[in-house]
XYZ file of C-alpha atoms in Angstrom:
430
model
C 15.739 -18.332 -94.518
C 19.465 -18.492 -93.507
C 21.655 -20.845 -95.551
C 23.220 -22.704 -92.483
C 25.631 -24.763 -94.412
C 27.157 -21.865 -95.990
C 27.461 -20.023 -92.747
C 29.019 -23.094 -91.150
C 31.624 -23.397 -94.190
C 32.488 -19.770 -93.399
C 32.246 -20.079 -89.579
C 35.336 -18.155 -88.914
C 33.503 -14.869 -90.002
C 33.331 -12.550 -87.084
C 29.558 -12.074 -87.957
C 29.064 -15.539 -86.318
C 30.205 -15.360 -82.778
C 28.421 -18.580 -80.874
C 26.875 -16.495 -78.311
C 25.722 -13.133 -79.687
C 23.644 -11.619 -76.778
C 23.239 -11.691 -73.050
C 19.687 -12.905 -73.499
C 20.738 -15.856 -75.784
C 20.106 -17.957 -72.418
C 17.257 -19.839 -71.129
C 14.251 -17.974 -69.612
C 14.421 -19.808 -66.358
C 18.054 -18.459 -65.933
C 16.630 -14.992 -65.812
C 13.770 -15.882 -63.453
C 16.109 -17.641 -61.040
C 18.617 -14.935 -61.126
C 16.116 -12.303 -59.891
C 15.248 -14.410 -57.308
C 18.729 -14.806 -56.142
C 19.310 -11.284 -56.654
C 16.567 -10.426 -54.211
C 17.163 -13.249 -51.564
C 20.805 -14.545 -51.762
C 22.841 -11.773 -53.745
C 26.023 -11.996 -51.723
C 26.499 -15.783 -51.693
C 29.673 -16.855 -53.318
C 29.361 -19.829 -55.708
C 31.643 -21.767 -57.985
C 30.330 -23.279 -61.171
C 32.065 -25.909 -63.013
C 31.937 -27.743 -66.532
C 31.156 -31.510 -66.167
C 31.335 -33.764 -68.971
C 29.466 -36.892 -68.329
C 30.345 -38.482 -71.514
C 34.008 -38.947 -70.660
C 35.024 -40.729 -73.893
C 34.543 -37.476 -75.804
C 37.665 -35.761 -75.132
C 36.718 -32.110 -75.622
C 40.332 -30.847 -75.175
C 41.669 -32.963 -77.908
C 38.843 -31.695 -80.011
C 38.484 -28.005 -79.552
C 41.420 -25.500 -79.922
C 42.071 -23.701 -76.682
C 42.619 -20.463 -78.409
C 39.323 -20.456 -80.071
C 37.441 -21.537 -76.893
C 39.210 -18.528 -75.102
C 38.235 -16.097 -77.936
C 34.514 -17.191 -77.584
C 34.485 -16.991 -73.794
C 36.205 -13.599 -74.031
C 33.691 -12.274 -76.679
C 30.799 -13.341 -74.187
C 32.448 -10.975 -71.549
C 32.110 -7.850 -73.778
C 28.354 -8.474 -74.259
C 25.746 -6.165 -72.650
C 22.176 -5.702 -73.043
C 21.054 -3.709 -76.149
C 18.287 -1.103 -75.730
C 15.936 -3.270 -77.624
C 16.657 -6.277 -75.485
C 16.036 -4.190 -72.214
C 12.844 -2.817 -73.671
C 11.635 -6.332 -74.393
C 12.462 -7.691 -70.843
C 11.013 -4.513 -69.054
C 7.846 -4.314 -71.165
C 6.662 -7.556 -72.519
C 4.092 -9.793 -70.791
C 5.290 -13.206 -69.650
C 2.939 -15.983 -68.354
C 0.246 -13.036 -68.499
C 2.157 -10.960 -66.103
C 3.449 -7.427 -67.100
C 6.738 -6.172 -65.710
C 7.992 -9.701 -64.660
C 11.413 -8.363 -63.908
C 11.719 -5.556 -61.238
C 13.510 -2.169 -62.027
C 16.261 -2.824 -59.608
C 17.071 -6.287 -61.174
C 16.860 -4.695 -64.713
C 19.137 -1.927 -63.765
C 21.519 -4.512 -62.378
C 21.153 -6.643 -65.545
C 21.596 -3.898 -68.025
C 25.073 -3.114 -66.428
C 26.220 -6.874 -65.813
C 29.564 -8.022 -67.129
C 30.130 -11.758 -66.764
C 32.888 -12.335 -64.250
C 36.422 -13.756 -65.351
C 36.815 -17.505 -65.888
C 39.590 -20.161 -65.201
C 40.293 -22.764 -67.997
C 42.591 -25.584 -67.925
C 43.350 -28.839 -69.619
C 43.435 -32.146 -67.756
C 43.344 -35.890 -69.083
C 41.796 -34.731 -72.345
C 39.021 -32.544 -70.890
C 38.581 -28.822 -70.240
C 38.314 -27.724 -66.638
C 36.333 -24.582 -66.877
C 35.293 -22.759 -63.680
C 33.654 -19.514 -62.793
C 33.707 -17.879 -59.219
C 31.910 -14.910 -57.501
C 28.853 -13.609 -56.476
C 25.936 -16.008 -57.140
C 23.751 -13.705 -59.517
C 26.699 -12.893 -61.676
C 28.301 -16.416 -61.833
C 24.965 -18.134 -62.533
C 24.758 -16.391 -65.999
C 27.609 -18.192 -67.351
C 26.068 -21.723 -67.174
C 24.147 -21.540 -70.576
C 26.545 -19.563 -72.796
C 29.432 -21.686 -71.626
C 27.637 -24.995 -72.428
C 26.393 -23.415 -75.995
C 29.965 -22.581 -76.600
C 31.456 -25.960 -75.832
C 28.685 -27.810 -77.783
C 29.072 -25.617 -80.824
C 32.780 -25.678 -80.888
C 32.761 -29.570 -80.755
C 30.334 -29.444 -83.818
C 32.663 -27.065 -85.667
C 35.740 -29.499 -85.104
C 33.760 -32.350 -86.468
C 32.449 -30.369 -89.568
C 35.656 -28.494 -90.107
C 36.966 -30.713 -93.103
C 33.778 -31.111 -94.897
C 33.128 -29.200 -98.203
C 30.365 -27.082 -99.221
C 28.215 -29.682 -100.894
C 28.890 -32.190 -98.180
C 27.539 -29.557 -95.745
C 24.470 -28.987 -97.737
C 23.469 -32.536 -97.785
C 24.289 -32.984 -94.101
C 21.970 -30.096 -93.047
C 19.265 -31.310 -95.783
C 19.227 -34.678 -94.167
C 19.105 -33.278 -90.581
C 16.222 -30.889 -91.601
C 14.320 -33.924 -93.123
C 14.949 -35.801 -90.004
C 13.277 -33.118 -87.835
C 10.423 -32.584 -90.215
C 9.677 -36.224 -90.034
C 9.451 -35.970 -86.272
C 7.295 -32.880 -86.477
C 4.950 -34.711 -88.944
C 4.742 -37.626 -86.517
C 3.675 -35.312 -83.512
C 1.239 -33.371 -85.555
C -1.705 -35.778 -85.132
C -1.515 -35.944 -81.135
C -4.581 -34.234 -79.757
C -4.084 -31.456 -76.990
C -0.166 -31.549 -77.538
C 1.933 -28.804 -75.940
C 5.511 -28.929 -76.697
C 8.148 -26.217 -76.137
C 12.040 -25.971 -77.204
C 14.122 -26.465 -74.181
C 17.184 -27.206 -76.310
C 19.526 -24.291 -75.721
C 22.046 -25.823 -73.308
C 23.161 -28.600 -75.744
C 22.085 -27.365 -79.078
C 24.040 -28.026 -82.215
C 24.421 -24.308 -82.913
C 22.322 -20.928 -82.379
C 21.455 -20.835 -86.100
C 20.251 -24.676 -85.978
C 18.249 -24.049 -82.899
C 16.641 -21.032 -84.602
C 16.027 -22.962 -87.625
C 14.285 -25.888 -85.574
C 12.092 -23.250 -83.790
C 10.813 -21.970 -87.031
C 10.216 -25.477 -88.189
C 8.018 -26.258 -85.086
C 6.158 -22.946 -85.410
C 5.068 -23.748 -88.928
C 4.798 -27.532 -88.449
C 2.851 -27.682 -85.267
C 1.001 -24.377 -85.068
C -0.596 -23.692 -81.737
C 0.688 -27.067 -80.486
C 4.154 -25.352 -80.182
C 3.880 -23.230 -77.211
C 7.168 -21.394 -77.121
C 10.972 -21.629 -76.614
C 13.264 -21.356 -73.416
C 15.605 -19.251 -75.499
C 14.844 -15.515 -74.812
C 16.701 -14.190 -77.845
C 14.832 -16.604 -80.117
C 11.373 -15.881 -78.335
C 11.997 -12.101 -78.914
C 13.038 -12.349 -82.595
C 9.905 -14.423 -83.259
C 7.423 -13.005 -81.036
C 6.844 -16.206 -79.246
C 6.332 -17.235 -75.682
C 9.587 -17.384 -73.469
C 9.110 -20.640 -71.502
C 10.674 -21.725 -68.171
C 10.299 -21.609 -64.276
C 13.288 -22.782 -62.107
C 15.871 -25.495 -61.964
C 17.951 -27.821 -59.519
C 20.498 -24.934 -59.086
C 18.245 -23.166 -56.412
C 17.933 -26.234 -53.864
C 21.264 -27.334 -54.457
C 22.784 -24.004 -53.374
C 20.393 -23.345 -50.500
C 21.112 -26.855 -49.153
C 24.686 -26.272 -49.243
C 24.128 -23.217 -47.090
C 22.144 -25.218 -44.396
C 23.801 -25.312 -41.072
C 22.142 -28.324 -39.570
C 20.513 -31.511 -40.852
C 16.974 -30.086 -40.159
C 17.836 -26.915 -42.195
C 19.039 -29.189 -44.868
C 15.856 -30.988 -44.786
C 13.769 -28.054 -45.216
C 16.058 -26.449 -47.851
C 13.945 -27.444 -51.011
C 10.843 -25.997 -49.456
C 12.541 -22.755 -48.495
C 13.471 -22.432 -52.121
C 9.802 -22.661 -53.099
C 8.668 -20.413 -50.403
C 10.878 -17.629 -51.547
C 9.590 -18.381 -55.273
C 5.914 -18.370 -53.810
C 6.414 -14.851 -52.862
C 7.515 -13.681 -56.180
C 5.629 -15.529 -58.680
C 2.043 -17.014 -59.233
C -0.031 -18.788 -61.889
C 2.031 -20.967 -64.297
C 5.574 -19.970 -62.802
C 4.569 -22.082 -59.753
C 5.760 -25.383 -61.082
C 7.445 -27.759 -58.706
C 10.729 -29.585 -59.612
C 10.917 -32.312 -56.939
C 13.856 -34.621 -57.968
C 16.775 -32.885 -56.622
C 16.964 -34.992 -53.584
C 14.402 -37.586 -54.581
C 10.843 -37.027 -55.735
C 9.050 -39.342 -53.436
C 10.683 -38.053 -50.328
C 10.075 -34.584 -51.327
C 6.409 -34.877 -51.916
C 5.932 -37.177 -48.852
C 7.229 -34.240 -46.683
C 6.055 -31.219 -48.614
C 3.943 -28.589 -46.747
C 0.218 -28.591 -47.723
C 0.398 -25.197 -49.682
C 2.626 -26.826 -52.353
C -0.290 -29.065 -53.372
C -2.008 -26.033 -54.680
C 0.745 -25.077 -57.161
C 0.097 -25.363 -60.813
C 1.984 -28.401 -61.626
C 5.195 -30.455 -61.546
C 8.137 -30.825 -63.795
C 9.482 -34.513 -64.337
C 13.299 -34.227 -65.051
C 14.995 -37.483 -64.113
C 13.990 -41.286 -63.332
C 11.418 -43.099 -65.215
C 9.029 -40.351 -66.619
C 5.768 -42.324 -66.445
C 6.545 -43.555 -62.864
C 7.282 -39.817 -61.851
C 3.766 -38.729 -63.233
C 1.982 -41.578 -61.592
C 3.587 -40.400 -58.244
C 2.531 -36.876 -58.793
C -1.020 -37.834 -59.562
C -1.257 -40.134 -56.496
C 0.295 -37.273 -54.373
C -2.285 -34.743 -55.667
C -5.111 -37.180 -54.785
C -3.914 -37.740 -51.357
C -3.776 -33.918 -50.722
C -7.410 -33.458 -52.077
C -6.394 -31.911 -55.388
C -7.723 -32.899 -58.899
C -4.914 -33.925 -61.189
C -7.048 -33.206 -64.272
C -6.457 -29.389 -63.416
C -2.785 -29.883 -62.920
C 0.290 -29.467 -65.303
C 2.830 -32.157 -65.715
C 5.839 -31.022 -67.673
C 8.252 -33.682 -68.898
C 11.706 -32.520 -69.898
C 14.217 -35.317 -69.582
C 15.540 -37.203 -72.623
C 12.494 -36.693 -74.728
C 11.965 -37.814 -78.437
C 9.093 -38.387 -80.581
C 8.245 -42.002 -79.302
C 8.622 -40.959 -75.631
C 6.447 -37.924 -76.139
C 3.837 -39.947 -77.876
C 3.785 -42.613 -75.277
C 3.481 -40.130 -72.517
C 0.905 -37.889 -74.141
C -1.277 -40.966 -74.638
C -0.964 -42.418 -71.403
C -1.706 -39.327 -69.397
C -4.604 -37.964 -71.692
C -7.438 -37.009 -69.550
C -5.643 -37.559 -66.356
C -3.663 -34.442 -66.266
C -2.735 -31.589 -68.340
C 0.508 -32.563 -69.928
C 3.466 -30.589 -71.572
C 6.844 -31.224 -73.121
C 10.145 -29.421 -72.770
C 11.858 -30.868 -75.716
C 15.671 -30.516 -75.503
C 18.737 -31.985 -77.022
C 16.958 -34.532 -79.316
C 15.012 -31.489 -80.818
C 18.145 -29.110 -81.368
C 20.957 -31.519 -81.566
C 19.811 -34.762 -83.291
C 22.501 -35.409 -85.857
C 22.702 -39.181 -84.933
C 23.579 -41.450 -87.783
C 24.465 -38.499 -90.234
C 28.213 -38.435 -90.134
C 30.955 -41.275 -90.150
C 31.581 -42.806 -86.555
C 28.561 -40.906 -85.315
C 30.772 -38.077 -84.425
C 28.036 -35.462 -84.035
C 25.830 -37.721 -81.648
C 24.822 -35.550 -78.731
C 26.542 -36.144 -75.319
C 25.977 -34.967 -71.590
C 27.602 -31.884 -70.866
C 26.432 -29.668 -67.811
C 27.848 -26.757 -65.968
C 26.851 -27.067 -62.205
C 27.177 -25.146 -58.969
C 29.769 -27.205 -57.245
C 30.145 -24.970 -54.088
C 28.467 -22.216 -52.111
C 30.400 -20.157 -49.628
C 33.054 -22.754 -49.679
C 30.775 -25.789 -49.105
C 30.114 -28.593 -51.560
C 26.790 -28.817 -53.345
C 25.099 -32.033 -53.869
C 22.607 -33.553 -56.293
C 20.911 -36.951 -55.807
C 18.300 -36.845 -58.534
C 15.920 -39.799 -59.371
C 18.633 -41.226 -61.471
C 21.807 -42.060 -59.633
C 23.703 -41.639 -62.617
C 22.964 -37.916 -62.589
C 24.293 -37.609 -58.840
C 26.986 -35.289 -58.078
C 28.927 -33.998 -55.082
C 31.481 -35.632 -52.683
C 30.785 -39.227 -51.655
C 30.563 -38.416 -47.958
C 28.115 -35.646 -48.585
C 26.067 -37.853 -50.985
C 25.563 -40.422 -48.274
C 24.571 -37.729 -45.684
C 22.051 -36.262 -48.005
C 20.596 -39.782 -48.497
C 20.294 -40.166 -44.939
C 18.659 -36.807 -44.356
C 16.361 -37.012 -47.234
C 15.337 -40.694 -46.624
C 16.713 -41.973 -50.217
C 16.835 -45.695 -50.455
C 17.602 -47.810 -53.652
C 17.339 -46.004 -56.769
C 17.257 -47.377 -60.416
C 20.178 -46.345 -62.467
C 19.071 -45.213 -65.991
C 21.333 -44.346 -68.943
C 21.891 -40.611 -69.289
C 20.800 -39.956 -72.635
C 21.361 -36.233 -72.801
């Protein structure tokens, strides 16, 4: 097993670039990228880093030269022969050749496009512009670099023994969580922690701990590189990015209203089975389900990613019943702000009422709360989102208004079009 503390102490080694592979990314990004490559390849998008936790001044913590070095390194990466073989020949969700030959040929020749980096008011303004399939692949590595460099800055002055003790305490903390989850019957939990992980080595350790501690209850990881290395399932479907861009491209209010369903119609043509998971909260879950076409009720399940998770699941169950579907045969994936207590409560509440799975993110792969002075390693909310498409701003409403994004005038328009009324503001944990 890797001695993480020693590697952190020597993190200047060139052996330790933060992102070491083009498949050190989330599986859903590859699935979405293939869909975009097929349906909207020439759409011009801009992605931007957004730090929701403004009191963490990243530009004051992270050296700009080191940040540029890491980003520049990512632009040198190409798929290796082994990575290409794994993607081309492996079985994902029971389907062989998930990735089409034309997409794989494009991906094998991909170089991530240039970036723009500036400092403003203690924060980094990091943006990526270009064709959608290329630019979207920056999201996960960019977040991983910023998160790990922040951690390195905090740990930079610790000695070897101090680091050994820190990681021993963090390992113990995670193992105690695993022990608490182990007794839950019918538990299905996956690692969704790539985007805001403490580091690649730490995420890899967390996955190995889950494999040993939970056995078959641990169903896989969103990280493609880790999935390949440990021969476990790569987990993921789609994300808010697709409806946000489709909506921005809409010419009329009616086209805007139909945009989230157009996304899933395109997805429906490409995938089946467990990949048919609805993510309904981009412009409000209740309105989405109320106006959803009947064929969506036949999909495998729903992912709950904002708002009150129990309320979201109850809404989904009621909707399935209204549409003549048996909720007990459906899958509900919880993926927002999860930790052991929340997972336990939701698993017990919905046992026997639906199939339940958990995408455990930041508090799996980056929970160092209380382990260093001033809680300087506490996780924070950093995202990298599409902010425009073909020159038009994107909007996200979410079931939690604290996660909303976009120009105020467009947010009001979207609320009107999608019939979003009063919403309960919840703290954005991660």
